[in-house]
Amino acid sequence: MRHSFVSLLSDHGIPLERIAQLVGHTSRTPTEAVYRKQLRPVITEGAEAMDVIFAQRRGATACEA
C-alpha cells in the first residue's frame, strides 16, 4: 500500500519532500532510496536527459552523413 501511495502522489506532482513527510521519513533521502522506482519525477528526468543525449547524437550523425 505504501508503494502505491507514494506512486500515486508522485504521479500527481506532489513534491518529494512532502511525500517523505507523509510516509513518516525525516528527510527525502530514505524516501528516494526505498521508493526510487515509484518516484515519477526522477524517472521522468532521467528519460528526458536520455532523449536529449540521443537527439544530439542523431543530429551529429545526420550532419556527418
CSV table of C-alpha atoms in Angstrom, one decimal:
chain,number,residue,atom,x,y,z
A,1,MET,CA,0.0,0.0,0.0
A,2,ARG,CA,2.8,2.4,0.8
A,3,HIS,CA,4.4,1.9,-2.6
A,4,SER,CA,1.1,2.6,-4.3
A,5,PHE,CA,0.6,5.7,-2.1
A,6,VAL,CA,4.0,7.1,-3.0
A,7,SER,CA,3.5,6.3,-6.7
A,8,LEU,CA,0.1,8.0,-6.9
A,9,LEU,CA,1.3,11.1,-5.1
A,10,SER,CA,4.4,11.3,-7.3
A,11,ASP,CA,2.3,10.8,-10.5
A,12,HIS,CA,0.2,13.8,-9.4
A,13,GLY,CA,3.2,16.1,-8.9
A,14,ILE,CA,3.4,16.1,-5.2
A,15,PRO,CA,7.0,17.3,-4.2
A,16,LEU,CA,9.3,14.6,-2.8
A,17,GLU,CA,9.8,16.4,0.4
A,18,ARG,CA,6.0,16.4,1.1
A,19,ILE,CA,5.8,12.7,0.2
A,20,ALA,CA,8.6,12.0,2.6
A,21,GLN,CA,6.7,13.7,5.4
A,22,LEU,CA,3.5,11.9,4.6
A,23,VAL,CA,5.2,8.4,4.8
A,24,GLY,CA,6.9,9.4,8.0
A,25,HIS,CA,10.5,9.9,6.9
A,26,THR,CA,12.6,12.7,8.4
A,27,SER,CA,14.2,13.6,5.1
A,28,ARG,CA,13.8,12.8,1.4
A,29,THR,CA,16.9,10.5,1.3
A,30,PRO,CA,15.2,7.4,2.7
A,31,THR,CA,12.1,8.0,0.5
A,32,GLU,CA,14.3,8.2,-2.6
A,33,ALA,CA,16.2,5.1,-1.6
A,34,VAL,CA,13.1,2.9,-0.8
A,35,TYR,CA,10.7,4.2,-3.4
A,36,ARG,CA,13.1,5.1,-6.2
A,37,LYS,CA,11.0,3.1,-8.8
A,38,GLN,CA,7.8,4.8,-7.8
A,39,LEU,CA,9.1,8.4,-8.0
A,40,ARG,CA,7.9,9.6,-11.3
A,41,PRO,CA,9.8,12.9,-11.4
A,42,VAL,CA,13.1,11.1,-11.0
A,43,ILE,CA,12.2,8.6,-13.8
A,44,THR,CA,10.9,11.4,-16.0
A,45,GLU,CA,14.1,13.5,-15.5
A,46,GLY,CA,16.2,10.5,-16.4
A,47,ALA,CA,14.2,9.7,-19.5
A,48,GLU,CA,14.2,13.4,-20.6
A,49,ALA,CA,18.0,13.5,-20.2
A,50,MET,CA,18.4,10.4,-22.4
A,51,ASP,CA,16.1,11.9,-25.0
A,52,VAL,CA,18.4,15.0,-25.2
A,53,ILE,CA,21.6,12.9,-25.3
A,54,PHE,CA,20.3,10.6,-28.1
A,55,ALA,CA,18.8,13.5,-30.0
A,56,GLN,CA,22.2,15.2,-30.0
A,57,ARG,CA,23.8,12.1,-31.3
A,58,ARG,CA,21.3,11.6,-34.1
A,59,GLY,CA,21.8,15.2,-35.1
A,60,ALA,CA,25.6,14.8,-35.1
A,61,THR,CA,25.3,11.6,-37.2
A,62,ALA,CA,22.9,13.3,-39.7
A,63,CYS,CA,25.3,16.2,-40.1
A,64,GLU,CA,28.3,13.9,-40.6
A,65,ALA,CA,26.5,11.9,-43.3
